[in-house]
Amino acid sequence: MATAPAAGGRELSRRAFVKGGGALVAGLGLAGSLRSGSARAADPFASDGPAPAGEADSFIAIHADNTASVITGRVELGQGTSTGLLLLVAEELGMDVGQLRFVRHDTEISPDTGGTFGSSSISYAGQRLRSAAAAARQALLGLAAAKLGVPAPGLSAAAGVISGEGRSVSYGELVGGRLLGVPLPSLLLGPGEAPAKPVAQYALVGISRIPRIDIPAKVAGTYVYIQGVNVPGMLHGRVVRPLGQGAYGDGTLTGVLSIDEGSIAGFGDARVVRRGQFAGVVATQEYDAIQAAARLKAVYAEPPRISGSGNLFAEMRTFDAAGQAPARTQTLQGDVDSAIAVAAHSVSASYAYHFQAHVPIGPSCAVADVTSSGALVLANTQDAFTMRDKLAQLLGLPVSRIRVQYWEGASTFGNSPARYDTGEAAAVLSQLAGAPVRLQYMRWDEHG
């Protein structure tokens, strides 16, 4: 199993950066463990996020070596979003894509631009990045005009260098390691809206065939997914649940009546950890945890009855009528019944489609380190800030002492129920075990 590398030196610790520091190491720095190896080692659980979403500096940080970090609040789920967002910033900021670094989403560093879902990263987070990059470029042109003694209209920017009248200065020379101190435009910019670049001048967006930035490492097998993160002192965990399919809601209705902890004797140092109706096992060796979870003898309360697979839609209506699995109205505008009553002509129809798994390709995984001082969780969550709020409730810790960092997992078509709670479950296991815990679900956990 691979050991996760330290976070890149060009990712900024926002707290240090705001104080006027240079390009400090950010992220978790997993070269040693979750609790050491980074510039944040003295207080790895600290989280003063989210970054102010109305400031250009919260999205773009320019370094002295004339590179820049792009902080988006969005995550890469396999669709190439990170590459698209870098193209957009490179276009507006006047830099090459190779000069930009996509910063891993981290509640300590990132602005809260909402969860990564609904195909909204380019349209929503991208609009903020366009505004931040355009505002930053305008500020840089103003600084260069003062330094070079050339009016801003006579200057041009390319590859992070501003030139005019035979003189030039790089972005890094102008502001490397310091804040620009400019707000985003009050009305976020659409394509071609000043001070954003006119669409006719685009050289990258919609034109460039720059390869995706994540593909080379993935093809070479050097890319570290969350499933490959390994830290010293880490235990492996599994959640214990009844096997097989169950009726809607039985995860909250099926209580654990008793557990025979002696039934897992012989599987290394595997042991049971439990809080209320939540039960799991942890062990030093992953296979011991897998075996222990499968062999643990537990007695559960009788689950709700599940219908057969025949006449599925009629059964769904029965569940709805009984209040067991209420139907949901996705969209309701106006008074539909009144409108139909006065309509000259009405048409009624029912539409149904069979179940589709809204799940990642591979099993969900998370690594958590919880102490009395705080919690640090690495997960392939699509909404790190919501996870942070849930963790505060589960662990009894203040939000300011919880930090969530995104690590890509198996590519996905949306969140499965298991993936929603993997980080939370890993954190509870860690809190109970008193050590960092890596939790990976099994196929029967996610598809049962």
Short mmCIF file of C-alpha atoms in Angstrom, two decimals:
data_model
loop_
_atom_site.label_atom_id
_atom_site.label_comp_id
_atom_site.label_asym_id
_atom_site.label_seq_id
_atom_site.Cartn_x
_atom_site.Cartn_y
_atom_site.Cartn_z
CA MET A 1 0.00 0.00 0.00
CA ALA A 2 1.38 3.39 -0.95
CA THR A 3 2.28 6.02 1.60
CA ALA A 4 0.66 9.32 0.71
CA PRO A 5 3.18 12.00 -0.22
CA ALA A 6 3.45 15.31 1.55
CA ALA A 7 1.30 18.08 0.13
CA GLY A 8 3.02 20.13 -2.56
CA GLY A 9 5.11 23.04 -1.39
CA ARG A 10 3.12 25.45 -3.54
CA GLU A 11 -0.12 24.93 -1.66
CA LEU A 12 -0.60 27.70 0.86
CA SER A 13 -1.65 27.54 4.46
CA ARG A 14 -4.31 30.22 4.32
CA ARG A 15 -3.87 31.20 7.95
CA ALA A 16 -0.13 31.76 7.45
CA PHE A 17 -0.59 33.34 4.04
CA VAL A 18 -3.05 35.93 5.32
CA LYS A 19 -0.37 37.05 7.75
CA GLY A 20 1.81 37.95 4.76
CA GLY A 21 3.96 34.85 4.74
CA GLY A 22 5.38 33.20 1.66
CA ALA A 23 4.41 29.96 -0.03
CA LEU A 24 4.20 27.67 2.98
CA VAL A 25 3.41 23.97 2.86
CA ALA A 26 -0.28 23.24 3.35
CA GLY A 27 -2.49 20.20 3.62
CA LEU A 28 -1.77 17.24 5.85
CA GLY A 29 1.79 16.41 4.87
CA LEU A 30 1.42 12.65 5.28
CA ALA A 31 5.12 11.89 4.97
CA GLY A 32 5.10 10.75 8.58
CA SER A 33 1.60 10.43 9.93
CA LEU A 34 -1.63 12.34 10.19
CA ARG A 35 -0.13 14.16 13.15
CA SER A 36 3.27 15.16 11.74
CA GLY A 37 5.20 16.16 8.67
CA SER A 38 3.62 19.44 7.62
CA ALA A 39 3.78 23.14 8.38
CA ARG A 40 0.54 22.60 10.31
CA ALA A 41 2.06 19.85 12.48
CA ALA A 42 1.83 21.97 15.63
CA ASP A 43 -1.95 22.06 15.29
CA PRO A 44 -3.09 19.68 12.53
CA PHE A 45 -6.74 19.75 13.57
CA ALA A 46 -7.13 23.51 13.24
CA SER A 47 -9.83 24.69 10.86
CA ASP A 48 -10.70 28.37 10.59
CA GLY A 49 -12.46 27.86 7.22
CA PRO A 50 -14.23 28.50 5.09
CA ALA A 51 -12.15 31.12 3.34
CA PRO A 52 -14.07 34.29 2.46
CA ALA A 53 -15.82 33.54 -0.83
CA GLY A 54 -15.85 37.22 -1.83
CA GLU A 55 -12.09 37.73 -2.00
CA ALA A 56 -9.86 36.99 -4.96
CA ASP A 57 -7.08 35.88 -2.59
CA SER A 58 -9.29 33.04 -1.36
CA PHE A 59 -9.22 31.50 -4.85
CA ILE A 60 -5.80 32.41 -6.26
CA ALA A 61 -2.41 32.67 -4.57
CA ILE A 62 0.64 33.85 -6.54
CA HIS A 63 4.06 32.64 -5.46
CA ALA A 64 7.53 34.12 -5.73
CA ASP A 65 8.59 31.52 -8.32
CA ASN A 66 5.92 32.88 -10.66
CA THR A 67 3.52 29.99 -10.19
CA ALA A 68 0.05 30.20 -8.70
CA SER A 69 -2.21 28.00 -6.60
CA VAL A 70 -5.86 27.70 -7.59
CA ILE A 71 -8.20 27.02 -4.67
CA THR A 72 -11.72 26.14 -5.77
CA GLY A 73 -13.70 24.41 -3.03
CA ARG A 74 -14.52 21.72 -5.62
CA VAL A 75 -13.13 18.23 -6.11
CA GLU A 76 -12.03 15.95 -8.94
CA LEU A 77 -14.42 13.03 -9.42
CA GLY A 78 -12.93 11.66 -12.61
CA GLN A 79 -14.60 13.99 -15.11
CA GLY A 80 -11.60 16.28 -15.60
CA THR A 81 -13.09 19.22 -13.72
CA SER A 82 -9.74 20.23 -12.22
CA THR A 83 -8.23 20.63 -15.69
CA GLY A 84 -11.20 22.68 -16.89
CA LEU A 85 -11.00 25.04 -13.94
CA LEU A 86 -7.26 25.54 -14.43
CA LEU A 87 -7.84 26.38 -18.10
CA LEU A 88 -10.35 29.01 -17.09
CA VAL A 89 -7.96 30.63 -14.59
CA ALA A 90 -5.03 30.47 -17.02
CA GLU A 91 -7.15 32.22 -19.65
CA GLU A 92 -8.24 35.09 -17.42
CA LEU A 93 -5.09 35.48 -15.34
CA GLY A 94 -2.65 35.41 -18.25
CA MET A 95 -0.62 32.39 -17.17
CA ASP A 96 0.21 29.02 -18.69
CA VAL A 97 -1.61 25.98 -17.31
CA GLY A 98 1.78 24.52 -16.40
CA GLN A 99 2.33 27.42 -13.99
CA LEU A 100 -0.84 26.60 -12.05
CA ARG A 101 -1.40 24.10 -9.27
CA PHE A 102 -4.84 22.75 -8.35
CA VAL A 103 -5.02 22.75 -4.55
CA ARG A 104 -6.60 19.74 -2.89
CA HIS A 105 -9.94 20.67 -1.30
CA ASP A 106 -9.41 21.23 2.42
CA THR A 107 -11.73 22.93 4.90
CA GLU A 108 -8.66 24.64 6.37
CA ILE A 109 -7.80 26.30 3.06
CA SER A 110 -10.67 26.28 0.59
CA PRO A 111 -13.57 28.68 0.15
CA ASP A 112 -16.97 27.07 0.57
CA THR A 113 -18.41 27.02 -2.95
CA GLY A 114 -20.85 24.21 -2.17
CA GLY A 115 -20.69 20.50 -2.79
CA THR A 116 -19.40 19.02 -6.03
CA PHE A 117 -22.58 17.75 -7.61
CA GLY A 118 -25.15 18.64 -10.23
CA SER A 119 -22.45 19.25 -12.86
CA SER A 120 -22.04 22.70 -11.28
CA SER A 121 -18.29 23.04 -10.82
CA ILE A 122 -17.59 24.80 -14.11
CA SER A 123 -20.80 26.84 -14.14
CA TYR A 124 -20.77 27.85 -10.46
CA ALA A 125 -17.27 27.59 -9.00
CA GLY A 126 -15.87 28.49 -12.42
CA GLN A 127 -17.74 31.76 -12.38
CA ARG A 128 -16.04 32.68 -9.12
CA LEU A 129 -12.65 31.64 -10.43
CA ARG A 130 -13.16 33.73 -13.57
CA SER A 131 -14.05 36.74 -11.41
CA ALA A 132 -11.09 36.17 -9.08
CA ALA A 133 -8.62 35.74 -11.96
CA ALA A 134 -9.91 38.79 -13.84
CA ALA A 135 -9.80 40.92 -10.70
CA ALA A 136 -6.29 39.65 -9.91
CA ARG A 137 -5.06 40.43 -13.44
CA GLN A 138 -6.41 43.99 -13.20
CA ALA A 139 -4.66 44.50 -9.87
CA LEU A 140 -1.39 43.09 -11.24
CA LEU A 141 -1.54 45.39 -14.26
CA GLY A 142 -1.95 48.33 -11.90
CA LEU A 143 1.07 47.27 -9.84
CA ALA A 144 3.14 46.72 -12.98
CA ALA A 145 2.18 50.14 -14.36
CA ALA A 146 3.50 51.76 -11.19
CA LYS A 147 6.70 49.68 -11.17
CA LEU A 148 7.52 50.00 -14.88
CA GLY A 149 6.31 53.54 -15.35
CA VAL A 150 4.09 52.45 -18.23
CA PRO A 151 0.32 53.19 -18.31
CA ALA A 152 -1.77 50.05 -17.76
CA PRO A 153 -3.43 50.25 -21.21
CA GLY A 154 0.03 49.91 -22.77
CA LEU A 155 0.80 46.67 -20.94
CA SER A 156 0.11 43.06 -21.87
CA ALA A 157 0.32 39.86 -19.82
CA ALA A 158 1.38 36.39 -20.91
CA ALA A 159 2.85 33.41 -19.03
CA GLY A 160 2.74 35.40 -15.81
CA VAL A 161 4.87 38.25 -17.16
CA ILE A 162 3.63 41.79 -17.80
CA SER A 163 5.41 43.67 -20.58
CA GLY A 164 5.32 47.12 -22.15
CA GLU A 165 7.69 49.54 -23.86
CA GLY A 166 10.56 47.08 -23.71
CA ARG A 167 10.29 46.47 -19.99
CA SER A 168 8.76 43.56 -18.08
CA VAL A 169 8.04 42.21 -14.62
CA SER A 170 6.68 38.85 -13.47
CA TYR A 171 3.70 38.29 -11.25
CA GLY A 172 6.02 36.61 -8.74
CA GLU A 173 8.20 39.70 -8.56
CA LEU A 174 5.16 41.91 -8.02
CA VAL A 175 3.30 40.02 -5.30
CA GLY A 176 4.87 36.61 -4.74
CA GLY A 177 3.76 35.32 -1.33
CA ARG A 178 1.62 38.37 -0.51
CA LEU A 179 -2.07 39.15 -0.75
CA LEU A 180 -3.52 41.19 -3.59
CA GLY A 181 -6.30 42.46 -1.36
CA VAL A 182 -8.92 42.80 -4.08
CA PRO A 183 -12.58 41.74 -3.81
CA LEU A 184 -14.46 39.77 -6.41
CA PRO A 185 -16.71 41.92 -8.62
CA SER A 186 -20.10 42.37 -6.96
CA LEU A 187 -21.73 40.73 -9.96
CA LEU A 188 -19.83 37.57 -10.79
CA LEU A 189 -18.52 37.65 -14.32
CA GLY A 190 -19.84 35.62 -17.19
CA PRO A 191 -17.75 34.86 -20.29
CA GLY A 192 -16.52 38.07 -21.90
CA GLU A 193 -17.94 40.41 -19.25
CA ALA A 194 -15.41 43.11 -18.38
CA PRO A 195 -12.95 43.05 -16.76
CA ALA A 196 -12.90 39.42 -17.92
CA LYS A 197 -11.18 38.79 -21.23
CA PRO A 198 -13.38 39.22 -24.35
CA VAL A 199 -14.41 35.82 -25.72
CA ALA A 200 -12.89 36.74 -29.09
CA GLN A 201 -9.47 36.83 -27.41
CA TYR A 202 -9.72 33.35 -25.90
CA ALA A 203 -6.67 31.21 -26.58
CA LEU A 204 -7.43 28.33 -24.19
CA VAL A 205 -11.09 27.97 -23.16
CA GLY A 206 -12.97 26.12 -25.86
CA ILE A 207 -9.83 25.95 -28.00
CA SER A 208 -6.98 24.26 -26.13
CA ARG A 209 -6.43 20.52 -26.26
CA ILE A 210 -4.21 20.51 -23.18
CA PRO A 211 -4.30 16.99 -21.68
CA ARG A 212 -5.98 16.42 -18.36
CA ILE A 213 -3.57 17.10 -15.53
CA ASP A 214 -4.51 13.97 -13.55
CA ILE A 215 -4.20 11.34 -16.28
CA PRO A 216 -0.40 10.77 -16.47
CA ALA A 217 -0.07 9.74 -12.82
CA LYS A 218 -3.21 7.62 -13.01
CA VAL A 219 -1.98 5.79 -16.11
CA ALA A 220 1.48 5.30 -14.56
CA GLY A 221 -0.04 3.95 -11.35
CA THR A 222 1.61 6.59 -9.16
CA TYR A 223 -1.56 8.53 -8.33
CA VAL A 224 -2.51 8.09 -4.67
CA TYR A 225 -6.21 7.47 -4.18
CA ILE A 226 -7.81 7.50 -0.74
CA GLN A 227 -7.80 3.69 -0.85
CA GLY A 228 -3.99 3.83 -1.00
CA VAL A 229 -3.38 6.19 1.92
CA ASN A 230 -1.40 4.53 4.68
CA VAL A 231 -0.05 6.16 7.87
CA PRO A 232 1.98 4.82 10.79
CA GLY A 233 -0.03 3.53 13.73
CA MET A 234 -3.13 3.18 11.59
CA LEU A 235 -5.70 0.49 12.30
CA HIS A 236 -8.00 -1.00 9.67
CA GLY A 237 -11.72 -0.89 10.36
CA ARG A 238 -14.94 -2.42 9.13
CA VAL A 239 -18.50 -1.54 10.04
CA VAL A 240 -20.66 -4.46 11.16
CA ARG A 241 -24.18 -4.63 9.75
CA PRO A 242 -26.70 -7.36 8.93
CA LEU A 243 -25.85 -8.90 5.57
CA GLY A 244 -28.22 -8.92 2.63
CA GLN A 245 -30.85 -6.56 1.36
CA GLY A 246 -33.23 -4.80 3.68
CA ALA A 247 -36.29 -2.64 3.57
CA TYR A 248 -35.93 1.13 3.29
CA GLY A 249 -34.85 2.55 6.63
CA ASP A 250 -33.75 -0.67 8.28
CA GLY A 251 -30.31 0.81 8.88
CA THR A 252 -31.87 3.00 11.57
CA LEU A 253 -34.60 0.60 12.69
CA THR A 254 -32.58 -2.61 13.11
CA GLY A 255 -31.04 -2.54 16.58
CA VAL A 256 -28.08 -4.61 17.81
CA LEU A 257 -29.42 -6.78 20.62
CA SER A 258 -26.18 -8.54 21.52
CA ILE A 259 -22.62 -9.16 20.28
CA ASP A 260 -20.40 -12.14 21.10
CA GLU A 261 -16.98 -10.51 21.12
CA GLY A 262 -15.32 -13.87 21.72
CA SER A 263 -16.46 -15.01 18.28
CA ILE A 264 -13.58 -13.15 16.64
CA ALA A 265 -10.81 -14.66 18.75
CA GLY A 266 -7.93 -15.79 16.60
CA PHE A 267 -8.09 -12.99 14.06
CA GLY A 268 -4.92 -11.20 15.12
CA ASP A 269 -5.59 -8.27 17.45
CA ALA A 270 -9.08 -7.62 16.04
CA ARG A 271 -11.48 -6.13 18.56
CA VAL A 272 -15.01 -4.82 18.67
CA VAL A 273 -15.75 -1.11 19.09
CA ARG A 274 -19.31 -0.01 19.71
CA ARG A 275 -21.37 3.07 20.46
CA GLY A 276 -25.12 2.65 20.80
CA GLN A 277 -26.41 0.95 17.65
CA PHE A 278 -23.12 1.49 15.82
CA ALA A 279 -20.73 -1.45 15.84
CA GLY A 280 -17.45 -2.13 14.10
CA VAL A 281 -14.15 -3.95 14.35
CA VAL A 282 -10.58 -2.66 14.14
CA ALA A 283 -7.32 -4.54 13.67
CA THR A 284 -3.70 -3.88 12.78
CA GLN A 285 -3.96 -6.09 9.67
CA GLU A 286 -6.73 -5.37 7.19
CA TYR A 287 -7.51 -9.01 6.46
CA ASP A 288 -8.02 -9.65 10.19
CA ALA A 289 -10.58 -6.82 10.24
CA ILE A 290 -12.35 -8.25 7.20
CA GLN A 291 -12.51 -11.74 8.70
CA ALA A 292 -13.59 -10.46 12.11
CA ALA A 293 -16.41 -8.36 10.65
CA ALA A 294 -17.65 -11.34 8.64
CA ARG A 295 -17.41 -13.84 11.53
CA LEU A 296 -18.62 -11.66 14.40
CA LYS A 297 -21.72 -13.17 15.97
CA ALA A 298 -24.35 -10.50 16.49
CA VAL A 299 -28.08 -10.66 17.15
CA TYR A 300 -30.20 -7.95 15.57
CA ALA A 301 -33.76 -6.86 16.15
CA GLU A 302 -36.22 -8.13 13.57
CA PRO A 303 -35.89 -5.84 10.53
CA PRO A 304 -38.82 -4.36 8.63
CA ARG A 305 -40.23 -6.78 6.10
CA ILE A 306 -39.11 -6.23 2.54
CA SER A 307 -41.40 -6.89 -0.38
CA GLY A 308 -40.53 -9.18 -3.24
CA SER A 309 -39.18 -7.85 -6.48
CA GLY A 310 -42.45 -8.38 -8.34
CA ASN A 311 -44.81 -5.44 -8.90
CA LEU A 312 -42.20 -3.12 -7.45
CA PHE A 313 -43.97 0.16 -8.18
CA ALA A 314 -47.22 -0.96 -6.53
CA GLU A 315 -45.19 -1.91 -3.46
CA MET A 316 -43.58 1.52 -3.45
CA ARG A 317 -47.02 3.10 -3.36
CA THR A 318 -47.93 0.80 -0.47
CA PHE A 319 -44.83 1.93 1.43
CA ASP A 320 -45.79 5.54 0.73
CA ALA A 321 -49.38 5.09 1.94
CA ALA A 322 -48.17 3.42 5.14
CA GLY A 323 -45.62 6.15 5.79
CA GLN A 324 -42.78 3.64 5.66
CA ALA A 325 -40.96 5.20 2.70
CA PRO A 326 -42.75 8.44 1.83
CA ALA A 327 -42.72 9.55 -1.78
CA ARG A 328 -40.94 12.83 -2.46
CA THR A 329 -42.05 15.69 -4.65
CA GLN A 330 -39.00 16.93 -6.50
CA THR A 331 -40.51 20.11 -7.95
CA LEU A 332 -43.79 21.87 -7.17
CA GLN A 333 -44.56 25.32 -8.54
CA GLY A 334 -47.94 26.97 -8.06
CA ASP A 335 -51.23 25.17 -7.31
CA VAL A 336 -51.18 22.18 -9.65
CA ASP A 337 -54.63 20.86 -8.70
CA SER A 338 -56.30 24.23 -9.23
CA ALA A 339 -54.57 24.71 -12.57
CA ILE A 340 -55.68 21.29 -13.82
CA ALA A 341 -59.25 21.92 -12.66
CA VAL A 342 -59.67 24.93 -14.97
CA ALA A 343 -57.59 23.59 -17.87
CA ALA A 344 -59.35 23.20 -21.22
CA HIS A 345 -57.68 19.83 -21.66
CA SER A 346 -55.58 17.66 -19.35
CA VAL A 347 -53.41 14.61 -19.89
CA SER A 348 -52.39 12.14 -17.21
CA ALA A 349 -49.47 9.73 -17.39
CA SER A 350 -47.15 7.83 -15.07
CA TYR A 351 -43.46 7.27 -15.71
CA ALA A 352 -41.17 4.81 -13.98
CA TYR A 353 -37.61 3.62 -14.36
CA HIS A 354 -35.93 0.75 -12.62
CA PHE A 355 -33.36 1.09 -9.87
CA GLN A 356 -29.92 2.35 -10.80
CA ALA A 357 -27.02 2.34 -8.38
CA HIS A 358 -25.97 5.94 -7.77
CA VAL A 359 -22.57 4.85 -6.49
CA PRO A 360 -18.82 5.10 -7.01
CA ILE A 361 -17.18 2.33 -9.01
CA GLY A 362 -15.04 1.09 -6.13
CA PRO A 363 -15.71 0.70 -2.40
CA SER A 364 -15.86 3.90 -0.36
CA CYS A 365 -12.93 4.62 1.94
CA ALA A 366 -11.80 7.18 4.50
CA VAL A 367 -8.95 7.69 6.96
CA ALA A 368 -9.65 9.46 10.25
CA ASP A 369 -7.61 10.55 13.25
CA VAL A 370 -9.68 11.70 16.22
CA THR A 371 -8.32 12.77 19.59
CA SER A 372 -9.74 14.78 22.44
CA SER A 373 -8.20 17.84 20.74
CA GLY A 374 -9.83 17.50 17.35
CA ALA A 375 -10.48 15.43 14.25
CA LEU A 376 -8.71 15.11 10.93
CA VAL A 377 -10.59 13.18 8.22
CA LEU A 378 -9.46 12.25 4.71
CA ALA A 379 -12.34 11.12 2.50
CA ASN A 380 -13.62 11.09 -1.05
CA THR A 381 -16.61 13.12 0.01
CA GLN A 382 -18.29 15.44 -2.47
CA ASP A 383 -19.16 17.95 0.28
CA ALA A 384 -16.38 18.43 2.82
CA PHE A 385 -17.99 21.33 4.69
CA THR A 386 -21.25 19.44 5.26
CA MET A 387 -19.23 16.45 6.45
CA ARG A 388 -17.39 18.73 8.87
CA ASP A 389 -20.69 19.92 10.37
CA LYS A 390 -21.91 16.33 10.76
CA LEU A 391 -18.64 15.29 12.38
CA ALA A 392 -18.99 18.03 14.97
CA GLN A 393 -22.35 16.58 16.03
CA LEU A 394 -21.15 12.95 16.02
CA LEU A 395 -17.89 13.52 17.87
CA GLY A 396 -18.97 16.21 20.32
CA LEU A 397 -16.23 18.55 19.08
CA PRO A 398 -16.47 22.18 17.97
CA VAL A 399 -16.42 22.76 14.21
CA SER A 400 -13.25 24.80 14.62
CA ARG A 401 -11.43 21.66 15.77
CA ILE A 402 -12.42 19.52 12.79
CA ARG A 403 -10.60 19.43 9.48
CA VAL A 404 -11.72 17.51 6.38
CA GLN A 405 -9.48 17.01 3.37
CA TYR A 406 -10.57 15.51 0.06
CA TRP A 407 -8.73 12.59 -1.47
CA GLU A 408 -10.01 11.18 -4.72
CA GLY A 409 -11.49 7.70 -4.64
CA ALA A 410 -12.94 5.51 -7.34
CA SER A 411 -14.59 7.51 -10.10
CA THR A 412 -18.23 8.09 -9.51
CA PHE A 413 -21.74 8.61 -10.70
CA GLY A 414 -22.88 10.44 -7.63
CA ASN A 415 -22.84 9.58 -3.94
CA SER A 416 -23.96 6.24 -2.62
CA PRO A 417 -25.46 6.20 0.89
CA ALA A 418 -22.31 4.47 2.12
CA ARG A 419 -20.09 7.18 0.67
CA TYR A 420 -22.06 9.85 2.47
CA ASP A 421 -21.19 8.37 5.84
CA THR A 422 -17.78 6.78 5.29
CA GLY A 423 -15.87 9.70 6.77
CA GLU A 424 -18.23 9.92 9.73
CA ALA A 425 -18.02 6.17 10.39
CA ALA A 426 -14.21 6.21 10.17
CA ALA A 427 -14.13 9.09 12.64
CA VAL A 428 -16.32 7.27 15.15
CA LEU A 429 -14.14 4.15 14.84
CA SER A 430 -11.03 6.29 15.42
CA GLN A 431 -12.55 8.01 18.44
CA LEU A 432 -13.51 4.66 19.97
CA ALA A 433 -10.21 2.94 19.10
CA GLY A 434 -7.96 5.81 20.18
CA ALA A 435 -5.88 5.61 16.99
CA PRO A 436 -6.01 6.62 13.32
CA VAL A 437 -8.38 4.29 11.45
CA ARG A 438 -8.69 3.48 7.77
CA LEU A 439 -12.21 2.32 6.96
CA GLN A 440 -13.05 0.73 3.63
CA TYR A 441 -16.50 -0.64 2.95
CA MET A 442 -17.10 -4.04 1.43
CA ARG A 443 -19.25 -4.65 -1.63
CA TRP A 444 -22.00 -6.12 0.52
CA ASP A 445 -22.06 -2.93 2.60
CA GLU A 446 -22.76 -0.74 -0.41
CA HIS A 447 -24.96 -3.01 -2.51
CA GLY A 448 -26.89 -4.89 0.15
#
